[in-house]
mmCIF file of C-alpha atoms in Angstrom:
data_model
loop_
_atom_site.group_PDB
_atom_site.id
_atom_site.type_symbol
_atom_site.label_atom_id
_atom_site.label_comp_id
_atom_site.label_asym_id
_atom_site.label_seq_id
_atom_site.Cartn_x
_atom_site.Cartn_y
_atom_site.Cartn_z
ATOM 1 C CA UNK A 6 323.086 126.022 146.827
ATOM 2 C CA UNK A 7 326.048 127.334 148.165
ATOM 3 C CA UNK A 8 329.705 126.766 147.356
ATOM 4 C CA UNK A 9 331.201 127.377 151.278
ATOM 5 C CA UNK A 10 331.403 123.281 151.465
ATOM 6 C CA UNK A 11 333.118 122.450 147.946
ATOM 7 C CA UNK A 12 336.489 122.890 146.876
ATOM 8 C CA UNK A 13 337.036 121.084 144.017
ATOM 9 C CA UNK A 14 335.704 120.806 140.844
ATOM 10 C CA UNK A 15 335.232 117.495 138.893
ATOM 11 C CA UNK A 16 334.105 118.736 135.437
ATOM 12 C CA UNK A 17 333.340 116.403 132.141
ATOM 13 C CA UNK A 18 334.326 118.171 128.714
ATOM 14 C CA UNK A 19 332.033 116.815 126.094
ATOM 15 C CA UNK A 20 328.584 118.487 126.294
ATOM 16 C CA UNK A 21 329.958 120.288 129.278
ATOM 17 C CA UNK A 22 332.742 122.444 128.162
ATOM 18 C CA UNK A 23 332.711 122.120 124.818
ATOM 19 C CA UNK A 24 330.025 120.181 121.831
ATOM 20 C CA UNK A 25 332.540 118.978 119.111
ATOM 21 C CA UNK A 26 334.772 121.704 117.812
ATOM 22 C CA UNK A 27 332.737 124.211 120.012
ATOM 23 C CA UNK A 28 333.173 125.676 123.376
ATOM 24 C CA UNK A 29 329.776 125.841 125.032
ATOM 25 C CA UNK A 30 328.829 129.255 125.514
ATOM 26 C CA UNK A 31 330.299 130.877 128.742
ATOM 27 C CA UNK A 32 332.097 128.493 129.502
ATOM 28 C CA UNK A 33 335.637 130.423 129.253
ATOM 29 C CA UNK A 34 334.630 132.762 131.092
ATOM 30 C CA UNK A 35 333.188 130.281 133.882
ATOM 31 C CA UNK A 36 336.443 128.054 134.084
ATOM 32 C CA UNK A 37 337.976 131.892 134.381
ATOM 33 C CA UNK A 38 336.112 132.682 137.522
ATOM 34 C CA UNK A 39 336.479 129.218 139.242
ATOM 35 C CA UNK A 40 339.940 129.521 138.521
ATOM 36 C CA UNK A 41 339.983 133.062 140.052
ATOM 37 C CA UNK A 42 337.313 131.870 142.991
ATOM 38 C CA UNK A 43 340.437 129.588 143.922
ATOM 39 C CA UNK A 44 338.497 125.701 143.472
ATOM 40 C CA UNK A 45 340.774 123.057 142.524
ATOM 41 C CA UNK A 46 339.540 121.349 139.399
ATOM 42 C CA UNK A 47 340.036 118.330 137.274
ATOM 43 C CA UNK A 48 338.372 117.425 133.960
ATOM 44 C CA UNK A 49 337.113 114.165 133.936
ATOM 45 C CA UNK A 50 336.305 112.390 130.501
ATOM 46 C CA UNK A 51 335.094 109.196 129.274
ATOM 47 C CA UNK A 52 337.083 109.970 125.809
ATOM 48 C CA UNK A 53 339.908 107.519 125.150
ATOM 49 C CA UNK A 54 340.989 108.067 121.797
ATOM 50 C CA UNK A 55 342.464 111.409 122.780
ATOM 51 C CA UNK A 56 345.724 112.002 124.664
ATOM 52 C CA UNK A 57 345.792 114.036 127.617
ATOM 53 C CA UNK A 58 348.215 116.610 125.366
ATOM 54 C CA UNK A 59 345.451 116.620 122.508
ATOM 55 C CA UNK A 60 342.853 117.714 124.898
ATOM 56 C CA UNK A 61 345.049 120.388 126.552
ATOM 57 C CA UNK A 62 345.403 121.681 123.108
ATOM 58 C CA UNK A 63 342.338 121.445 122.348
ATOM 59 C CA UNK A 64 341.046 123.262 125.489
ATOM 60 C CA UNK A 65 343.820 125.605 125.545
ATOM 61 C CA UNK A 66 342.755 126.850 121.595
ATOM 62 C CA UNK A 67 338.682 127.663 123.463
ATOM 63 C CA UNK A 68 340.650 129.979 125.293
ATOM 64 C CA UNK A 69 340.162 127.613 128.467
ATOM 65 C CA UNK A 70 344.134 126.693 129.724
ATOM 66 C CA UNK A 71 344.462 123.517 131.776
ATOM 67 C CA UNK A 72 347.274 121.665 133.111
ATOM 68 C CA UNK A 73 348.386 118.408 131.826
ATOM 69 C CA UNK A 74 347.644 116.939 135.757
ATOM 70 C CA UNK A 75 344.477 118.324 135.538
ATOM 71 C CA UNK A 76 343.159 116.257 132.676
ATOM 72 C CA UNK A 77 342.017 112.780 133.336
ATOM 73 C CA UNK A 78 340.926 110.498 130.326
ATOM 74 C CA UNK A 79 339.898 106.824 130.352
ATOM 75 C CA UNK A 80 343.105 106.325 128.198
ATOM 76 C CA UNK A 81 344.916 107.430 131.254
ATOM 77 C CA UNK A 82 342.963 105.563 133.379
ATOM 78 C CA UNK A 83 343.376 102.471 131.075
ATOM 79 C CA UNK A 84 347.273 103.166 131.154
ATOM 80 C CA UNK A 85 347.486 103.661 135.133
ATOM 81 C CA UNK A 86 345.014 99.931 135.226
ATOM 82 C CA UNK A 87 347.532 98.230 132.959
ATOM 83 C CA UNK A 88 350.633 99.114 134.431
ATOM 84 C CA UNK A 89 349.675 98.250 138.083
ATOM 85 C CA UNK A 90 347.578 95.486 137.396
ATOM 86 C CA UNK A 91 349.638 93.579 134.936
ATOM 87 C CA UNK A 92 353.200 95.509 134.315
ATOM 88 C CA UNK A 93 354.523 92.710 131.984
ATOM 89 C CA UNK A 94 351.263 92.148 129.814
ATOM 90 C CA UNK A 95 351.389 93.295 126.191
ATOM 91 C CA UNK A 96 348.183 95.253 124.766
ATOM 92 C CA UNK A 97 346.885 95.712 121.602
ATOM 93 C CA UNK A 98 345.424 98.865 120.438
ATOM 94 C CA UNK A 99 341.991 100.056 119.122
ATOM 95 C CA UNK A 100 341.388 103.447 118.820
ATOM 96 C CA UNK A 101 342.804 106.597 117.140
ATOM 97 C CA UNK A 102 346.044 107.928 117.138
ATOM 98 C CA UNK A 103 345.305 109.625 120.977
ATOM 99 C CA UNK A 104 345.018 105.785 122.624
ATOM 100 C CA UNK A 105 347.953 104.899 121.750
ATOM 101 C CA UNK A 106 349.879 108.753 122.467
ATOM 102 C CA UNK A 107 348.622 108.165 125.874
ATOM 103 C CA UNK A 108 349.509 104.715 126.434
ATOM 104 C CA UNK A 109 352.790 105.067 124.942
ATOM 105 C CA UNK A 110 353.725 108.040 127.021
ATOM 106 C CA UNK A 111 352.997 105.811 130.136
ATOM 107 C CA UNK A 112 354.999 103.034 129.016
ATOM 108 C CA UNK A 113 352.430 100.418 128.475
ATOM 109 C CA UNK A 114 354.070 97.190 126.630
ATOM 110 C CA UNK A 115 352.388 97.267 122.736
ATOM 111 C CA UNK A 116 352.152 93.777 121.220
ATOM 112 C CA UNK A 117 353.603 93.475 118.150
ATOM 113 C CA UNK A 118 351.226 91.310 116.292
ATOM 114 C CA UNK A 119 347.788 91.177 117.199
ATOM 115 C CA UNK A 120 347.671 87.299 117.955
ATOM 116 C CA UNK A 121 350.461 88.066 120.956
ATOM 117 C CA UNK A 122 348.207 90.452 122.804
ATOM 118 C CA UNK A 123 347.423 89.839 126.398
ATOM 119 C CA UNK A 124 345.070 92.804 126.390
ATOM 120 C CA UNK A 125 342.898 94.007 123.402
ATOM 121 C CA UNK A 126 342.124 97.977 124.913
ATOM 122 C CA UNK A 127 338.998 99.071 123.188
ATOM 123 C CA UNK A 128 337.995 102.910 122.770
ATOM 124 C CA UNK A 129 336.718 104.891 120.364
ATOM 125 C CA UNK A 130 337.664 104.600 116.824
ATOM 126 C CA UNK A 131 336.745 108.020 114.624
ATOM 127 C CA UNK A 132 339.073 106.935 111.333
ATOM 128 C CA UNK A 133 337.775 103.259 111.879
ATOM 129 C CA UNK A 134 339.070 101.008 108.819
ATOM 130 C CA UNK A 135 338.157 97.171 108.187
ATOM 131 C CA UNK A 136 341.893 96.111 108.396
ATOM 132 C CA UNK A 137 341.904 97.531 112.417
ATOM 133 C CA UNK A 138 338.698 96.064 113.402
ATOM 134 C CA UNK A 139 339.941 92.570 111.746
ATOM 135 C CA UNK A 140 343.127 92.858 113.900
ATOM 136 C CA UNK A 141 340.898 93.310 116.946
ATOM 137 C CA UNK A 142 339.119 90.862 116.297
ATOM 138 C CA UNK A 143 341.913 88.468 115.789
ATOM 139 C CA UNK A 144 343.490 89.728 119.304
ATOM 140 C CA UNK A 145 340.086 88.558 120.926
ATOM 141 C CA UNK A 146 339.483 85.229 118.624
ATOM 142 C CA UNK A 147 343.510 84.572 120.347
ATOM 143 C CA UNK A 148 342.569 85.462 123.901
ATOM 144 C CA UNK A 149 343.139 88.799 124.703
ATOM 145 C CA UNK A 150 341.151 89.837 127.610
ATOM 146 C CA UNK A 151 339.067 93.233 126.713
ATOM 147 C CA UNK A 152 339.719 96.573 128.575
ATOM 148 C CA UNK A 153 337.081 98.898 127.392
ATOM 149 C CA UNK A 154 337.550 102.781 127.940
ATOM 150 C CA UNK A 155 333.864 103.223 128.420
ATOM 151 C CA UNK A 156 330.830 101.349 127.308
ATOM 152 C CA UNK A 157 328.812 104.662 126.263
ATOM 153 C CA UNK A 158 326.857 104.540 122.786
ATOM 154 C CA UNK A 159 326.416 107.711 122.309
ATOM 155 C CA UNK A 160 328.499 111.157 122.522
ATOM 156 C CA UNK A 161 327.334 114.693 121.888
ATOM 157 C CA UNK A 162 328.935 116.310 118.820
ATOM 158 C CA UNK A 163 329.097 118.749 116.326
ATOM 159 C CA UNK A 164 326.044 118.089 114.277
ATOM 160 C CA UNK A 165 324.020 116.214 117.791
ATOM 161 C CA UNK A 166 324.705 112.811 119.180
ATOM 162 C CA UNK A 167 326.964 110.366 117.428
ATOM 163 C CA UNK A 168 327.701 106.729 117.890
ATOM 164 C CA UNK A 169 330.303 106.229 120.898
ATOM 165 C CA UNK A 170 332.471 103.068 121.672
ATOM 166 C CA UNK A 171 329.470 100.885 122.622
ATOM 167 C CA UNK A 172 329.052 100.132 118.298
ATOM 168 C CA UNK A 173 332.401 98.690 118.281
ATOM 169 C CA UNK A 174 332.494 96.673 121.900
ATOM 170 C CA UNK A 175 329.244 94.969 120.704
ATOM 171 C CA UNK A 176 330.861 94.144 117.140
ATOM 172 C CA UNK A 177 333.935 92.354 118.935
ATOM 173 C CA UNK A 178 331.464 90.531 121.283
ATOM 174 C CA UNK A 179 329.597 89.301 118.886
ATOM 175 C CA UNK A 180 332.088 87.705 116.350
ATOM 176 C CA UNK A 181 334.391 86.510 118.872
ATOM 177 C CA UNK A 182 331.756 85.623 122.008
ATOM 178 C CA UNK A 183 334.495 86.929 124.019
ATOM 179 C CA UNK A 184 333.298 89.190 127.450
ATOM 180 C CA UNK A 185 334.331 92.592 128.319
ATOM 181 C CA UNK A 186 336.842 91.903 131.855
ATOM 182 C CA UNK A 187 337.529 95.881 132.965
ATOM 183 C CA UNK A 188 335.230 98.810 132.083
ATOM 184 C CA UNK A 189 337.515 101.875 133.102
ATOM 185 C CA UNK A 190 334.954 104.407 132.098
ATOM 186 C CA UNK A 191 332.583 106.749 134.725
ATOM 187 C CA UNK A 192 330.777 105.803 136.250
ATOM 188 C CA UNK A 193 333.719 103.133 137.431
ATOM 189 C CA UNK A 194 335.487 103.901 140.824
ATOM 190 C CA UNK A 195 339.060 103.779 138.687
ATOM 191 C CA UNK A 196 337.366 107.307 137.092
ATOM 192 C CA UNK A 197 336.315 108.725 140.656
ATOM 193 C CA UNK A 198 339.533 107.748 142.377
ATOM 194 C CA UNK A 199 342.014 109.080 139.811
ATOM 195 C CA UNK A 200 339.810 112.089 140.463
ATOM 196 C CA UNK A 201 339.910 112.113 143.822
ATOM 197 C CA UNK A 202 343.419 111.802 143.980
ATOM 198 C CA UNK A 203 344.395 114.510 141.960
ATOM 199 C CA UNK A 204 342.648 116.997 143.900
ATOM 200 C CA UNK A 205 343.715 115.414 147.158
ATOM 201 C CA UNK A 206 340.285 116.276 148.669
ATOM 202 C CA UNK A 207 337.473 113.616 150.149
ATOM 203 C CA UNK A 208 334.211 113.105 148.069
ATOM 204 C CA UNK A 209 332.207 115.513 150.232
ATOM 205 C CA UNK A 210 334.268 118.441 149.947
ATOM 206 C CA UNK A 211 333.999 118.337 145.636
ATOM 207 C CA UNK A 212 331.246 118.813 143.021
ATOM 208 C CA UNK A 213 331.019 116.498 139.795
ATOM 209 C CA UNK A 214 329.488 118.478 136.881
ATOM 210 C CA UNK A 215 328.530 117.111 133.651
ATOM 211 C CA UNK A 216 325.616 116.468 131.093
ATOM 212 C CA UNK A 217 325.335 112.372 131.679
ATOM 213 C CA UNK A 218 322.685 110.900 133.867
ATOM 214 C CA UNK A 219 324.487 106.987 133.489
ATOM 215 C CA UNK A 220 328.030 108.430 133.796
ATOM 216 C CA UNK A 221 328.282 111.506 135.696
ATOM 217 C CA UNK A 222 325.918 111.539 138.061
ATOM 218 C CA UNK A 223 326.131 107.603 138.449
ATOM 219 C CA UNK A 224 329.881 108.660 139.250
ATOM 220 C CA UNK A 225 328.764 111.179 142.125
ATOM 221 C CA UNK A 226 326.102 109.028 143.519
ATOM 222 C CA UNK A 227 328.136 105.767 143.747
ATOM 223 C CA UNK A 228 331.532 107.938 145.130
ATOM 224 C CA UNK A 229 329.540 110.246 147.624
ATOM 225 C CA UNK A 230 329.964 112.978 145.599
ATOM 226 C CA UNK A 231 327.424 115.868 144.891
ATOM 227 C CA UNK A 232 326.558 116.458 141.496
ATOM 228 C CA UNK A 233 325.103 119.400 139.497
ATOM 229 C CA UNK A 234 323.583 118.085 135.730
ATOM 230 C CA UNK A 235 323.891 120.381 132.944
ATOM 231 C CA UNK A 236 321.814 120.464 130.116
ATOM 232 C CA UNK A 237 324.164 121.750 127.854
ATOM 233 C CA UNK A 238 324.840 118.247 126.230
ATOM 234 C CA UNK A 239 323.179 115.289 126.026
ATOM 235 C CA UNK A 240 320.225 115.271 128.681
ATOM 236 C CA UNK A 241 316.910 117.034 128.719
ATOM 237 C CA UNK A 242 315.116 118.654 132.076
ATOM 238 C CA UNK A 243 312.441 116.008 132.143
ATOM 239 C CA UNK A 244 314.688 112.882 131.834
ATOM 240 C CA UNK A 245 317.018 114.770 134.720
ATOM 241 C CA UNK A 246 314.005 115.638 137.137
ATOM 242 C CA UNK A 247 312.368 112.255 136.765
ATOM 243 C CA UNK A 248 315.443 109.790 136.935
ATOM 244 C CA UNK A 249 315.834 107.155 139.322
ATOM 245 C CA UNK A 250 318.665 108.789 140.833
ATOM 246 C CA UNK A 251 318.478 112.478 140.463
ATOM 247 C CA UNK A 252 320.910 114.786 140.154
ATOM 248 C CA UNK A 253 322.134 117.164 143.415
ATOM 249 C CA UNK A 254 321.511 119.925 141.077
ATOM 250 C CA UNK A 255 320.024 120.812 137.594
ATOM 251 C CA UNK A 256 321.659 124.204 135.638
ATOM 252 C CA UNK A 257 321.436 125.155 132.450
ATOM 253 C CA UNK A 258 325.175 125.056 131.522
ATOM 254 C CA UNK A 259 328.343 125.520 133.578
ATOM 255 C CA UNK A 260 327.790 128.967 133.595
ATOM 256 C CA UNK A 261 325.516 128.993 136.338
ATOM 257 C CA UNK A 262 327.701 128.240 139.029
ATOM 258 C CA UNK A 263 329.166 131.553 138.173
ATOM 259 C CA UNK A 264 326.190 133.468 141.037
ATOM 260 C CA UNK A 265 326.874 130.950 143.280
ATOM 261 C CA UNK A 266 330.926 131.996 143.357
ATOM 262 C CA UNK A 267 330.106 135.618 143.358
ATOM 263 C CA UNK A 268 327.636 135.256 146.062
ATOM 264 C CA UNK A 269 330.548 132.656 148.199
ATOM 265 C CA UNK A 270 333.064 136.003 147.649
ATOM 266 C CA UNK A 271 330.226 138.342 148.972
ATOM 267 C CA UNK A 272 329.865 136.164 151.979
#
């Protein structure tokens, strides 16, 4: 593979960048040399209970600095839906603290009282409590329509995989029979687009890169976008080499696109 053809970057964080607390190893010094190779990037995520200024920080502490426009989350995404879908509807909130940074800082209308919500917005929920899911439930039980940031049930952490926003979607479901109406999450075309935007570039001139078979590479095959599978997170070679839909690529980590630049700049 060559790079001559791609220039931008669409680049998941968790199990890609970074596991947990972690950066992956090499991959500062990767992001360093796209950077310098000149590719536009954007990191794409399916996390929505972080803001787009707690994942800067976050990145920016690995040593890895990114710009605010650079980072797309499905809480952004679930913002961006809101607003031009339904301007005057009022949402209620489950996740952590980041959900509701991010949709404040767009200016989504918060419902004051669970009961008055017009959309319930589901993500994940880290510092879960009984009181929060009860409220959710009693936004559903009144008619809220569900916006889910992503439907995945598991994420790679610290200590391995840990249970993702698909535990709490199917707990809301099932006490309130209510159905999920928007899933904002990648694979979605809301994900691809917002990506595609930002780097103002068409599908075949970028490269998604991440460690999910169901969301990244679904992404890249449903958007006409290449994609290069790392198995730095949460797949293994086999499942990659003998999925339905295969993957453009297979690498190790991020770190080995790092020939391919040097051998673009020999070129």
């Amino acid at each position: 593979m060559t790079l001559d053809a791609i220039d931008g970057l669409i680049i998941d964080l968790d199990g890609t960048i970074y596991l947990g607390s972690q950066a992956i190893e090499g991959a500062k010094e990767t992001m360093a040399r796209i950077r310098e190779a000149g590719k536009k990037v954007v990191f794409l995520s399916n996390r929505g209970n972080y803001s787009r200024r707690m994942c800067q920080e976050k990145l920016e502490a690995m040593g890895i600095p990114a710009a605010a426009e650079e980072i797309i989350l499905t809480s952004t995404v679930t913002a961006s839906y809101l607003l031009e879908n339904e301007p005057d509807s009022q949402a209620w909130l489950f996740g952590d603290e980041g959900l509701h940074e991010e949709l404040k800082s767009h200016g989504v209308k918060l419902a004051s009282r669970p009961e008055e919500a017009d959309w319930l917005v589901i993500t994940l929920h880290e510092s879960l409590t009984y009181a929060e899911l009860n409220s959710a439930f009693r936004a559903a039980r009144n008619g809220a329509k569900l916006i889910v940031t992503n439907e995945d049930k598991t994420f790679p952490g610290d200590g391995g995989e840990c249970i993702d926003v698909g535990a709490t979607i199917a707990a809301i479901v099932h006490t309130t029979g209510a159905e999920v109406s928007v899933v904002v999450g990648k694979p979605s075309a809301y994900m691809a687009n917002a990506a595609l935007r930002s780097l103002g570039l068409p599908p075949e001139r970028c490269l998604v890169i991440g460690d999910s078979l169901h969301s990244d590479v679904a992404l890249g095959k449903q958007a006409g976008i290449r994609t290069a599978l790392v198995l730095s997170g949460s797949t293994t070679r086999e499942r990659a080499e003998t999925a339905e839909e295969r993957p453009d690529y297979i690498w190790e980590s991020i770190s080995d696109i790092r020939p391919m630049l040097e051998s673009e700049e020999e070129a």
